[in-house]
Short mmCIF file of C-alpha atoms and ligand atoms in Angstrom, two decimals:
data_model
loop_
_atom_site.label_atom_id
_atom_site.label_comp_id
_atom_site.label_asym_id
_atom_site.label_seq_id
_atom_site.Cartn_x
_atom_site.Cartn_y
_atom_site.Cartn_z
CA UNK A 1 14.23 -183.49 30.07
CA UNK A 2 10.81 -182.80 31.69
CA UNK A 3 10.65 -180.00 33.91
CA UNK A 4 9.77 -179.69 37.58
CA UNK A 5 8.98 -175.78 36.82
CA UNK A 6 7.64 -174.09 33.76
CA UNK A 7 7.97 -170.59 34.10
CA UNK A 8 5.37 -168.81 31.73
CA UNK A 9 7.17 -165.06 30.68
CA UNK A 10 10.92 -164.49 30.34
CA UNK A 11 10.82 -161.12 31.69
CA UNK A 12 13.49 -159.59 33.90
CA UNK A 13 11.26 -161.82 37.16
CA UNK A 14 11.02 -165.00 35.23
CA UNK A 15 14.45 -165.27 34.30
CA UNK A 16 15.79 -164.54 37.84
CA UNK A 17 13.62 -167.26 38.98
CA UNK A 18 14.67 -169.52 36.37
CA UNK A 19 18.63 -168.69 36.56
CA UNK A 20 17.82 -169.17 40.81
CA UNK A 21 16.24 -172.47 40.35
CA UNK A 22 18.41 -173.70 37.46
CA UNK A 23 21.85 -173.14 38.93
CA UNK A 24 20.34 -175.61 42.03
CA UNK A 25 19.96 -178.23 39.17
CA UNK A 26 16.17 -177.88 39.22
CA UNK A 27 14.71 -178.29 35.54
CA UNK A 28 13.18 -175.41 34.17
CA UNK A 29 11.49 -174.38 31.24
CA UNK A 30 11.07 -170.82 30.43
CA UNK A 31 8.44 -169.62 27.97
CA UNK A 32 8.35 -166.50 26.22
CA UNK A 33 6.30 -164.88 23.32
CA UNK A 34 8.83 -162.84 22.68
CA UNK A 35 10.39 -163.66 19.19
CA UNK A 36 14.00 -164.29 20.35
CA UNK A 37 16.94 -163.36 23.09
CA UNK A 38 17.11 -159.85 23.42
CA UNK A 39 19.16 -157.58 21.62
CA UNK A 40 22.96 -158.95 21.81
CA UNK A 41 23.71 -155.02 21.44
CA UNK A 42 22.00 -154.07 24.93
CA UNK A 43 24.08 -151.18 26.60
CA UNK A 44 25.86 -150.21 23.59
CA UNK A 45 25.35 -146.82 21.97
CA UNK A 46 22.51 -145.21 23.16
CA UNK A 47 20.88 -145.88 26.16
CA UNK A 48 17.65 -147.97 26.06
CA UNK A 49 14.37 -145.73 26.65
CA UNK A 50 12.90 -148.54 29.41
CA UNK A 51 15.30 -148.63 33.02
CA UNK A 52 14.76 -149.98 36.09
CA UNK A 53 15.82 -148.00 39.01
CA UNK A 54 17.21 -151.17 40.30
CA UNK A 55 18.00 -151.42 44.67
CA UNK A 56 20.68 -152.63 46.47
CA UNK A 57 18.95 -155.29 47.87
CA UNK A 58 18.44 -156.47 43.88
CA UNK A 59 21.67 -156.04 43.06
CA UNK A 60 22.80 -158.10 45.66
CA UNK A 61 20.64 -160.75 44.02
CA UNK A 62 22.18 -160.35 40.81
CA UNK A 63 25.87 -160.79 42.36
CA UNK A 64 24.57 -164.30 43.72
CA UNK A 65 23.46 -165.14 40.40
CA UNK A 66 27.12 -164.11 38.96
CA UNK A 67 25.02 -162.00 36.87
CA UNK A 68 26.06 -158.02 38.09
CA UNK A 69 29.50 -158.21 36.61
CA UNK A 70 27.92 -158.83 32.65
CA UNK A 71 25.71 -155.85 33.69
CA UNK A 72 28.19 -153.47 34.80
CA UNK A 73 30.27 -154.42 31.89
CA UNK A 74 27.60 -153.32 29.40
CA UNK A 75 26.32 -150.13 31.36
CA UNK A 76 24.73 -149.42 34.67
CA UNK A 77 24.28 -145.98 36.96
CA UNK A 78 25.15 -145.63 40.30
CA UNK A 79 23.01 -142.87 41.93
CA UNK A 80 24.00 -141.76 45.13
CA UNK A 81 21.78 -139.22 46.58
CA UNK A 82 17.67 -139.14 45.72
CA UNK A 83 16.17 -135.61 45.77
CA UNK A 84 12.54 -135.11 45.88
CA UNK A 85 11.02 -132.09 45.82
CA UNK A 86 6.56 -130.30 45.18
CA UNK A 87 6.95 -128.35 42.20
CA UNK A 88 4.05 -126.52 44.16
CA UNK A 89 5.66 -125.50 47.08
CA UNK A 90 8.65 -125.51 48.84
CA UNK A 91 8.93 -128.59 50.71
CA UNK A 92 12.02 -130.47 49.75
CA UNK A 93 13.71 -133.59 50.83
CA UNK A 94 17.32 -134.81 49.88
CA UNK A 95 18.69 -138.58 50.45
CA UNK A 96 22.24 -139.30 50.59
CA UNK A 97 24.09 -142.83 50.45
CA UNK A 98 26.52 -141.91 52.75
CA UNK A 99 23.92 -140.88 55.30
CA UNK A 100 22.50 -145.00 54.99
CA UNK A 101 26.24 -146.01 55.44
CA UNK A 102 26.44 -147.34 52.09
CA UNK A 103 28.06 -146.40 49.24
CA UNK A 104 25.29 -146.26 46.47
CA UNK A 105 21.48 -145.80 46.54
CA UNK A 106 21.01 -147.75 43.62
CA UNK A 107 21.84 -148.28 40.21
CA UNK A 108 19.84 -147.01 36.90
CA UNK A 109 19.99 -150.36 34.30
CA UNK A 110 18.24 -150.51 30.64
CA UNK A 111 16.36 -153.22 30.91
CA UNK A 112 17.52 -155.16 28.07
CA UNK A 113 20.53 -155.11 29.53
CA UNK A 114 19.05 -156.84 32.68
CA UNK A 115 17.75 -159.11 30.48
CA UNK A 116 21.02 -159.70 28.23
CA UNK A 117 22.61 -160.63 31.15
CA UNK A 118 19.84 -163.23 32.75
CA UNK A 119 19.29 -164.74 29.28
CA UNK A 120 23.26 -165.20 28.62
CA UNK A 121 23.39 -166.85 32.09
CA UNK A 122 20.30 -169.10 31.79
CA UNK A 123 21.80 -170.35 28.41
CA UNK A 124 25.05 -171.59 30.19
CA UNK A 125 22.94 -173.52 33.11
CA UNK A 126 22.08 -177.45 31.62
CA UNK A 127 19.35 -177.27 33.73
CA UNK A 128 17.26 -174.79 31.82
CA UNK A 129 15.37 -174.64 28.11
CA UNK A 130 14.60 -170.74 26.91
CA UNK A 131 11.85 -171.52 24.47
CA UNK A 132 10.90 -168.29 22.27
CA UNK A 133 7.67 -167.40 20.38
CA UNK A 134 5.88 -169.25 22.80
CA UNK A 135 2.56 -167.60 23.86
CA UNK A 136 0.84 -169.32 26.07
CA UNK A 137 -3.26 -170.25 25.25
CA UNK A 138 -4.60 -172.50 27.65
CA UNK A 139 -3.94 -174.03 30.85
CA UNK A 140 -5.06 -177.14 32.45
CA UNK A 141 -4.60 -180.13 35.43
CA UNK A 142 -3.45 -183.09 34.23
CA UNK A 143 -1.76 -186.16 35.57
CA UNK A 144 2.08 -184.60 36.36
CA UNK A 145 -0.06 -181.32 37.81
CA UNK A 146 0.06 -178.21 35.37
CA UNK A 147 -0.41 -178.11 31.61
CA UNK A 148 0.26 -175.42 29.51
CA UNK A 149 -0.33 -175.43 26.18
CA UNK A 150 0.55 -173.01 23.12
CA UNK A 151 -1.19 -170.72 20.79
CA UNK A 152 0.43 -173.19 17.95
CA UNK A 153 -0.74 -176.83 19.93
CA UNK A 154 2.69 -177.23 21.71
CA UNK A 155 2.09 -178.47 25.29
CA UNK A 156 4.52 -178.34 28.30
CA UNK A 157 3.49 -180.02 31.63
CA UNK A 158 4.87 -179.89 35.02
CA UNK A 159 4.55 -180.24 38.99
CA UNK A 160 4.72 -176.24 39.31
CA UNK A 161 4.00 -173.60 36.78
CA UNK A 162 4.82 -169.97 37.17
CA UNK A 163 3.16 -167.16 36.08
CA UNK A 164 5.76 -164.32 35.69
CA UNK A 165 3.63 -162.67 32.50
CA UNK A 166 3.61 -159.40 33.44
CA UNK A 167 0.53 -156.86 34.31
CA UNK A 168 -1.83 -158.40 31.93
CA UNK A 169 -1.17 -161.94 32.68
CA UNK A 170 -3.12 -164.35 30.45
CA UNK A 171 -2.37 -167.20 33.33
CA UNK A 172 -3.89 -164.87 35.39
CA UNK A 173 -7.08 -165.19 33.99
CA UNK A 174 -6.82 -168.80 32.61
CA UNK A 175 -6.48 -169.85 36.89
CA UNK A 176 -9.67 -167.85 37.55
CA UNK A 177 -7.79 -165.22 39.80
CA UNK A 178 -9.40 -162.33 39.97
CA UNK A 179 -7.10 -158.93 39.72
CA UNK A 180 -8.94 -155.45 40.30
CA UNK A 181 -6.90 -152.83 38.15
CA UNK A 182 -7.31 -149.41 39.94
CA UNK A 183 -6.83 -146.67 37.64
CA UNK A 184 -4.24 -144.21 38.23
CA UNK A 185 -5.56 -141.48 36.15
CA UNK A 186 -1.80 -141.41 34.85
CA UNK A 187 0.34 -142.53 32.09
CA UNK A 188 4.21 -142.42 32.19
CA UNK A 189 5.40 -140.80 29.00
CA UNK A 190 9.24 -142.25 28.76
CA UNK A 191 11.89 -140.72 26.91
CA UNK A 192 15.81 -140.15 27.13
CA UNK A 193 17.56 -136.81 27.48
CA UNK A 194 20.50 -135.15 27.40
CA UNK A 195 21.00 -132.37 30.07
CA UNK A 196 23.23 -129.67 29.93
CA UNK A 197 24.40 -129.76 33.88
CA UNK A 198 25.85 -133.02 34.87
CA UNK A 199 23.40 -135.12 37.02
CA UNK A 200 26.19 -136.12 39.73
CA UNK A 201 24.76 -139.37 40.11
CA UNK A 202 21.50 -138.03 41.71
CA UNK A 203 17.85 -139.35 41.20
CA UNK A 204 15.85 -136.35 41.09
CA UNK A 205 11.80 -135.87 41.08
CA UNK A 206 9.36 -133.31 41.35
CA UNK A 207 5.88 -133.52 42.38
CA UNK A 208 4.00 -131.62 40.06
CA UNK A 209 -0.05 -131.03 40.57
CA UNK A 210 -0.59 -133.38 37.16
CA UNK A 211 2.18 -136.09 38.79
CA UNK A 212 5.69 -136.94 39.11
CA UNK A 213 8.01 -135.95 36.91
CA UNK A 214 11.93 -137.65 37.15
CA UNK A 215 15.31 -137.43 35.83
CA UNK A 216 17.27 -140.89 36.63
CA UNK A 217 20.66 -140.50 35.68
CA UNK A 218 22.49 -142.16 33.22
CA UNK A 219 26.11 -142.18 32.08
CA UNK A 220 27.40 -142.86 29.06
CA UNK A 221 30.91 -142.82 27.58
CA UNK A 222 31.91 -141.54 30.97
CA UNK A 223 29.69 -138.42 30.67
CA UNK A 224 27.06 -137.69 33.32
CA UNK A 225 24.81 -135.53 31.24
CA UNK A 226 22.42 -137.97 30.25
CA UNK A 227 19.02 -138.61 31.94
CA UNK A 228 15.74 -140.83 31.55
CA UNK A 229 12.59 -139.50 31.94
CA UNK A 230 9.52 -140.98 33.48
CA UNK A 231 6.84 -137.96 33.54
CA UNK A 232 3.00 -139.48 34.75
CA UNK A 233 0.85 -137.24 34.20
CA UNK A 234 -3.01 -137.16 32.98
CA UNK A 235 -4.14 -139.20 29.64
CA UNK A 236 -4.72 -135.37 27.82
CA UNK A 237 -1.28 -134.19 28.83
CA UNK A 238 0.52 -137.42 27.78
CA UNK A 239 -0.93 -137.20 24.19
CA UNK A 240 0.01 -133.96 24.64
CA UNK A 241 3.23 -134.15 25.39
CA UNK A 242 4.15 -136.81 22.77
CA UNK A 243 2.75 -135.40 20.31
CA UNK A 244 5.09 -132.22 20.24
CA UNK A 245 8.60 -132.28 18.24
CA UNK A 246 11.73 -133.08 19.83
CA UNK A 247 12.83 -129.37 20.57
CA UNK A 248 9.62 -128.50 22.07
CA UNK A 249 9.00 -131.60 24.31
CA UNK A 250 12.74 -130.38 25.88
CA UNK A 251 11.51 -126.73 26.33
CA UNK A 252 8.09 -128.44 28.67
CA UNK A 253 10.82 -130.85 30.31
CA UNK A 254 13.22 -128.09 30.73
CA UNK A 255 10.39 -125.50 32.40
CA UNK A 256 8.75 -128.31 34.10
CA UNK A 257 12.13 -129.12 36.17
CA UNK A 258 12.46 -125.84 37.17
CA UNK A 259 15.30 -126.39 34.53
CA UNK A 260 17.38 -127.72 37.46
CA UNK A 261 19.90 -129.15 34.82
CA UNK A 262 19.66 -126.41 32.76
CA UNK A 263 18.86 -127.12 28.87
CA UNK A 264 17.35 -130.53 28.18
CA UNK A 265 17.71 -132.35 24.19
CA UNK A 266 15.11 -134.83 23.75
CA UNK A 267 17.40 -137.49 22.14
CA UNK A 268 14.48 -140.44 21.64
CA UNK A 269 11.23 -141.09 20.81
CA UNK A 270 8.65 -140.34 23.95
CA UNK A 271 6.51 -143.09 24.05
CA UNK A 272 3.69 -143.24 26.81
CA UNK A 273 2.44 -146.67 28.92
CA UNK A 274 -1.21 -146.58 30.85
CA UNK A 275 -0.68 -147.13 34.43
CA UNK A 276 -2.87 -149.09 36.28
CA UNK A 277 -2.44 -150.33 39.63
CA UNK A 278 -3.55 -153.90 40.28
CA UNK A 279 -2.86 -157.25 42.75
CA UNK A 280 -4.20 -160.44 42.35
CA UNK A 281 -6.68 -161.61 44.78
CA UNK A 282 -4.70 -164.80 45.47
CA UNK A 283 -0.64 -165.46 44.41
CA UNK A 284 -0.88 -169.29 44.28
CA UNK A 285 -3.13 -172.23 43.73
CA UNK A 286 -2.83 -175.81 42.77
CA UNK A 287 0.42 -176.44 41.06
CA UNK A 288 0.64 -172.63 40.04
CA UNK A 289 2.02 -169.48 41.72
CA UNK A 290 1.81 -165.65 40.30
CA UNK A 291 5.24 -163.31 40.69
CA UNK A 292 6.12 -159.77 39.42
CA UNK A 293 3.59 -157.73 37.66
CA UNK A 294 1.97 -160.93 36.79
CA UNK A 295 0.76 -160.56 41.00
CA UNK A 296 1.38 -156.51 41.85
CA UNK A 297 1.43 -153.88 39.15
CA UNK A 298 2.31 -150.63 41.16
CA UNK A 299 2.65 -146.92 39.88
CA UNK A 300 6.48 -145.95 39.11
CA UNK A 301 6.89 -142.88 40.48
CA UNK A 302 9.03 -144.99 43.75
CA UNK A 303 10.78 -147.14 41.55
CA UNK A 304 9.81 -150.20 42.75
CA UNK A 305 7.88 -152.35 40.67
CA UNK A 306 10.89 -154.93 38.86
CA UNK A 307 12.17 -154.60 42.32
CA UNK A 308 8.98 -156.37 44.03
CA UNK A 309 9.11 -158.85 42.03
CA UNK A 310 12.62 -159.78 42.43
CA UNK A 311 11.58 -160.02 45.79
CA UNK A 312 9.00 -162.62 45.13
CA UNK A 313 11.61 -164.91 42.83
CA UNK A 314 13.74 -164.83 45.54
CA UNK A 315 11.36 -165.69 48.34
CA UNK A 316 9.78 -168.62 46.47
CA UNK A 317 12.66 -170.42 45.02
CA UNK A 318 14.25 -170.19 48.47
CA UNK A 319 10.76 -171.58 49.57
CA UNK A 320 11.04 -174.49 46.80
CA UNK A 321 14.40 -175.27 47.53
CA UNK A 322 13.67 -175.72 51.18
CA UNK A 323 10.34 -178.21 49.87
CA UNK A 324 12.83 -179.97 47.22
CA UNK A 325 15.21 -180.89 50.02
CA UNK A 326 12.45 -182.54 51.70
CA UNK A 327 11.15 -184.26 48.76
CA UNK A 328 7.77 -181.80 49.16
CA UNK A 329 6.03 -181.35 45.78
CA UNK A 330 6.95 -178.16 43.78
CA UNK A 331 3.02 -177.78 43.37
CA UNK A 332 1.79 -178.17 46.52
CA UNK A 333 0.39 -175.32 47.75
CA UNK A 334 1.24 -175.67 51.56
CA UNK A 335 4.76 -175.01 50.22
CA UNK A 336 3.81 -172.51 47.50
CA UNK A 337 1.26 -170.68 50.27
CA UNK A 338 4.50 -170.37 52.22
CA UNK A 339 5.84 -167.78 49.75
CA UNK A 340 2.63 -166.08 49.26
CA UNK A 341 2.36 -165.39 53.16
CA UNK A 342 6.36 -164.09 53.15
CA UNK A 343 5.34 -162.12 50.28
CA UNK A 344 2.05 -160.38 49.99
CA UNK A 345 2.06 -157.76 53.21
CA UNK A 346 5.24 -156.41 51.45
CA UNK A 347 3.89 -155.83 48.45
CA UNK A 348 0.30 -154.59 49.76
CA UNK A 349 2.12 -152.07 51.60
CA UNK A 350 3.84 -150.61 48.73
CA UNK A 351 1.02 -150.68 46.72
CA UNK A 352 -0.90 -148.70 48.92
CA UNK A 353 2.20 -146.09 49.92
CA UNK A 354 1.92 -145.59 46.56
CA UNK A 355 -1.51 -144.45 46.37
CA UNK A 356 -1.25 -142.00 48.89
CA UNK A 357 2.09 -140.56 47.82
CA UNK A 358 -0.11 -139.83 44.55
CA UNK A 359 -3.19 -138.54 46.67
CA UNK A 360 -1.23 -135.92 48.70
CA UNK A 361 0.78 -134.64 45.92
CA UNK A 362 -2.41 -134.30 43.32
CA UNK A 363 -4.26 -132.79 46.20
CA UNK A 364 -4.53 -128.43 45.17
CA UNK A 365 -6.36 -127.54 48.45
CA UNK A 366 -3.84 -125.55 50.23
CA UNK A 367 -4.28 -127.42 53.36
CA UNK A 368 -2.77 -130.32 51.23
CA UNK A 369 0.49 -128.18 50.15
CA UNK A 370 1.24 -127.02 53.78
CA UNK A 371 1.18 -130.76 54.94
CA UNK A 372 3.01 -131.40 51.82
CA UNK A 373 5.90 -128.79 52.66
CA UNK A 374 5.91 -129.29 56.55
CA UNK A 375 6.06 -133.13 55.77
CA UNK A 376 8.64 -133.00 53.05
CA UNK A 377 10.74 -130.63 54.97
CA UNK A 378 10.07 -132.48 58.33
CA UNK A 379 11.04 -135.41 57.41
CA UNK A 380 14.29 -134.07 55.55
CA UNK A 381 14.75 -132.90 59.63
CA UNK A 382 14.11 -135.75 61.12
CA UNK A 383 17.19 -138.21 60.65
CA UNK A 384 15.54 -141.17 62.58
CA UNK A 385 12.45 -141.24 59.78
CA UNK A 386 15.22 -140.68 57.34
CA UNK A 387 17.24 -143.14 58.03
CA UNK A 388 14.13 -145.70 58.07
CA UNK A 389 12.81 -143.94 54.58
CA UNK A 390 16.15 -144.54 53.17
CA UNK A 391 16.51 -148.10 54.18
CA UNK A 392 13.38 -148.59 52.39
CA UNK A 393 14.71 -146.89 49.49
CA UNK A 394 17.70 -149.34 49.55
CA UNK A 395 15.00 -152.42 49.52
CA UNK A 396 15.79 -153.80 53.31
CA UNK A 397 12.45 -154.81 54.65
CA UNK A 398 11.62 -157.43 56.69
CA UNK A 399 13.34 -160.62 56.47
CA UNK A 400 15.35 -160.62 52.95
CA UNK A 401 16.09 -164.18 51.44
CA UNK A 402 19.29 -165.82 51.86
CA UNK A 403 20.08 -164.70 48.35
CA UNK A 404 20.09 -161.06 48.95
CA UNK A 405 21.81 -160.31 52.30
C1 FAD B 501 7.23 -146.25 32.73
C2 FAD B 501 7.65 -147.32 33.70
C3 FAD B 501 8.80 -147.12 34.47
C4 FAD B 501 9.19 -148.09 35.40
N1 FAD B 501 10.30 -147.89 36.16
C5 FAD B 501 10.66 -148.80 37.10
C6 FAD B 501 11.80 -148.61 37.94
O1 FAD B 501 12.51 -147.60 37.86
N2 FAD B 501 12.11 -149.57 38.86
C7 FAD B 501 11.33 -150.69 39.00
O2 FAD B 501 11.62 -151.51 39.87
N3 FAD B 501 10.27 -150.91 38.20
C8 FAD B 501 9.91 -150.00 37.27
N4 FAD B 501 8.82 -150.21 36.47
C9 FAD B 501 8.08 -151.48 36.61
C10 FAD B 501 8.78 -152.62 35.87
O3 FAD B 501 9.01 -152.27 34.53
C11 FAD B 501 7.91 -153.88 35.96
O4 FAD B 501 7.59 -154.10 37.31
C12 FAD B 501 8.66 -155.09 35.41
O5 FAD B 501 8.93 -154.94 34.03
C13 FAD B 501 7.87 -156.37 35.63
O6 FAD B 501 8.62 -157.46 35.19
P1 FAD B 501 7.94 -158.86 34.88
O7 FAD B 501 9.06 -159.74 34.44
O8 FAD B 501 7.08 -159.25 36.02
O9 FAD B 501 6.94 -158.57 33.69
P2 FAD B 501 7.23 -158.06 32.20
O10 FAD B 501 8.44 -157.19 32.16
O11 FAD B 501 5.95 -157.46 31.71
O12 FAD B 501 7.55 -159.40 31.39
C14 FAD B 501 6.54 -160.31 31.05
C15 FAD B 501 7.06 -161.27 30.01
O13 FAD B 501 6.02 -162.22 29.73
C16 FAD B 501 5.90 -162.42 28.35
N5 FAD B 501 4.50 -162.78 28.07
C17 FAD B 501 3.40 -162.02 28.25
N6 FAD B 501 2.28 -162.70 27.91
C18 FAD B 501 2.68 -163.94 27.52
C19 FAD B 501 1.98 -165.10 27.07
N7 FAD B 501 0.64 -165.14 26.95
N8 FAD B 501 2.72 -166.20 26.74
C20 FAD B 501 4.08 -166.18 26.87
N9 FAD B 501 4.77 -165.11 27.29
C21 FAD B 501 4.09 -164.00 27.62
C22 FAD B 501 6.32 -161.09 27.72
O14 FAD B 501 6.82 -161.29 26.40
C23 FAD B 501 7.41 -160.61 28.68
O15 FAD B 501 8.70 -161.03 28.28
C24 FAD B 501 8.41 -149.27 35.54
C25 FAD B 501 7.27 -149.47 34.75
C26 FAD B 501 6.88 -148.49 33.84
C27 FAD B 501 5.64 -148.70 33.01
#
């Protein structure tokens, strides 16, 4: 079958795309240079060191798809209340589902487990073809619109092709997009811990004066003692910290969290990631359209990034759909500018909330901690803001796609 999309990364976004488009009968082909599926495993055992702090608004997403149940039946984490707090002064703020009217924040997922589930659902839809060990070389016009071909000579054209490649997208550069990464002056060491408090389904995080340090919670067997970490902090401290043995990285998580949940056992490796925060100077051209990281790669310290970009899947293949049922073509990019426009205020936004979250809480001038502790505190007041902070939280902004109300 020749496809009307080729979607170019089978990451947690290009797999939501493809499952959204290919359960509407729309043929898709879905490259990846991955070697293979994920692991069949995913959610068994131990948890996976890389989770998504996923929102409501996504997992409303993945309940269209039919998808949420084969999560939830491996392993996910509700979290009900968020808790923020500067590890340099006193300002504190505490969010609480029940306060939002709802009866979860969020949910902590592994993201192979995200993946599991897309990849088991994409191989039941006819419409699709996963095609592994696929990385992607070139990319060219040619008579049906957009062709991509492979590393190994393969070639795959269609109307439309995606670029859902994450932060270092090779499409990227192969369109000519340009895609100014900021640096954060972080790096996220990762790890998973077991704490000796139970975490009560809470997402905590402390502002410390190198970056944010959290604790998402994570259950496992039924127990609520097990966390993982994301600590950003400078390039130094990361090597640092992952250089030191087990017991030793616990004793700097442990004093570092004001040992909130008491004892922490490192229980994985701690691996670190370079955080850079970019977005593409355009989302779509000609027969081609960027989503996820591929477009916006944001700092994690709000949890949002996978979240984004489930966003943009759902926006555009709404969009596509709409142009299908009108017999518009996939690639033209009236229809694909239509998604860009619904899109990119959204994500500019975040991007820059981000940046000054991370300005005000690296800032040591003491002017800087008192609006830090006044605004923490205020805002924990102030149940209007609140309420507005939390929505945000949840992922309601603006108008949501059909597919995720
Ligand atoms: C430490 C850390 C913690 C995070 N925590 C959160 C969180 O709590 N919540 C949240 O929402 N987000 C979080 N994020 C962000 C989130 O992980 C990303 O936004 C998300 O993974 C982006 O998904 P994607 O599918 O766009 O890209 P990716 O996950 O990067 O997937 C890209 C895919 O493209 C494939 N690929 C790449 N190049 C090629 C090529 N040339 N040819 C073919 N295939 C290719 C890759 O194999 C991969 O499968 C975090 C990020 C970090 C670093």
């Amino acid at each position: 079958m020749q496809p009307e999309v080729i979607v170019v990364g089978g990451g947690m976004v290009g797999t939501t795309l493809a499952a959204l488009l290919g359960e509407a009968g729309v043929a898709v082909c879905v490259l990846d240079a991955r070697p293979g599926p994920v692991d069949g495993d995913a959610g068994r055992g131990q948890p996976a060191m890389r989770v998504s702090a996923l929102t409501e608004v996504s997992r409303r997403l993945f309940a269209h798809l039919g998808v949420w149940s084969a999560m939830t039946a491996r392993r996910v984490t509700p979290y009900t209340a968020m808790q923020v707090w500067d590890g340099q002064g006193s300002g504190e703020i505490r969010f609480a589902a029940e306060q939002a009217g709802v009866p979860t924040l969020g949910h902590i997922v592994e993201n192979d487990v995200i993946l599991a589930a897309l990849e088991a659902r994409l191989a039941e839809l006819p419409a699709v073809e996963q095609v592994f060990d696929a990385q992607v070389g070139d990319l060219q016009h040619d008579d049906r619109g957009r062709r991509v071909t492979l590393k190994d000579g393969r070639a795959y054209s269609a109307p439309l092709v995606v670029a859902a490649d994450g932060a270092r997208s090779r499409l990227r550069t192969l369109a000519g997009i340009e895609a100014e990464a900021r640096d954060t002056g972080h790096r996220a060491v990762v790890t998973t811990v077991r704490v000796a408090l139970p975490h009560a389904g809470v997402a905590r995080q402390v502002f410390l004066p190198t970056g944010p340090l959290a604790f998402l919670p994570l259950t496992m067997d039924g127990e609520d003692r097990y966390c993982s970490i994301v600590w950003s902090t400078t390039p130094d401290e990361a090597e640092r910290l992952t250089g030191l043995t087990r017991e030793a990285l616990g004793v700097a998580l442990e004093e570092a969290f004001e040992r909130r949940l008491g004892r922490v056992e490192v229980i994985d490796a701690a691996v670190s990631f370079a955080l850079a925060q970019r977005h593409a100077a355009s989302y779509v051209s000609s027969g081609l359209a960027l989503v996820g990281d591929a477009a916006h790669n944001i700092h994690p310290l709000a949890g949002q990034g996978v979240n984004l970009g489930l966003m943009d899947v759902a926006v555009l293949a709404e969009e596509l759909l709409r142009a299908r049922s009108r017999g518009a073509e996939l690639g033209d990019v009236r229809v694909l500018s239509r998604y860009a426009r619904r899109r990119r205020g959204d994500n500019a936004a975040m991007l820059a909330m981000m940046d000054g979250f991370r300005l005000l809480f690296g800032a040591r001038h003491p002017a800087w901690q008192l609006a830090r502790n006044l605004g923490l505190s205020g805002v924990d007041r102030l149940t209007p803001l609140k309420r507005l902070l939390m929505r945000q939280a949840i992922g309601e902004r603006g108008r949501l796609p059909a597919s995720c109300r």
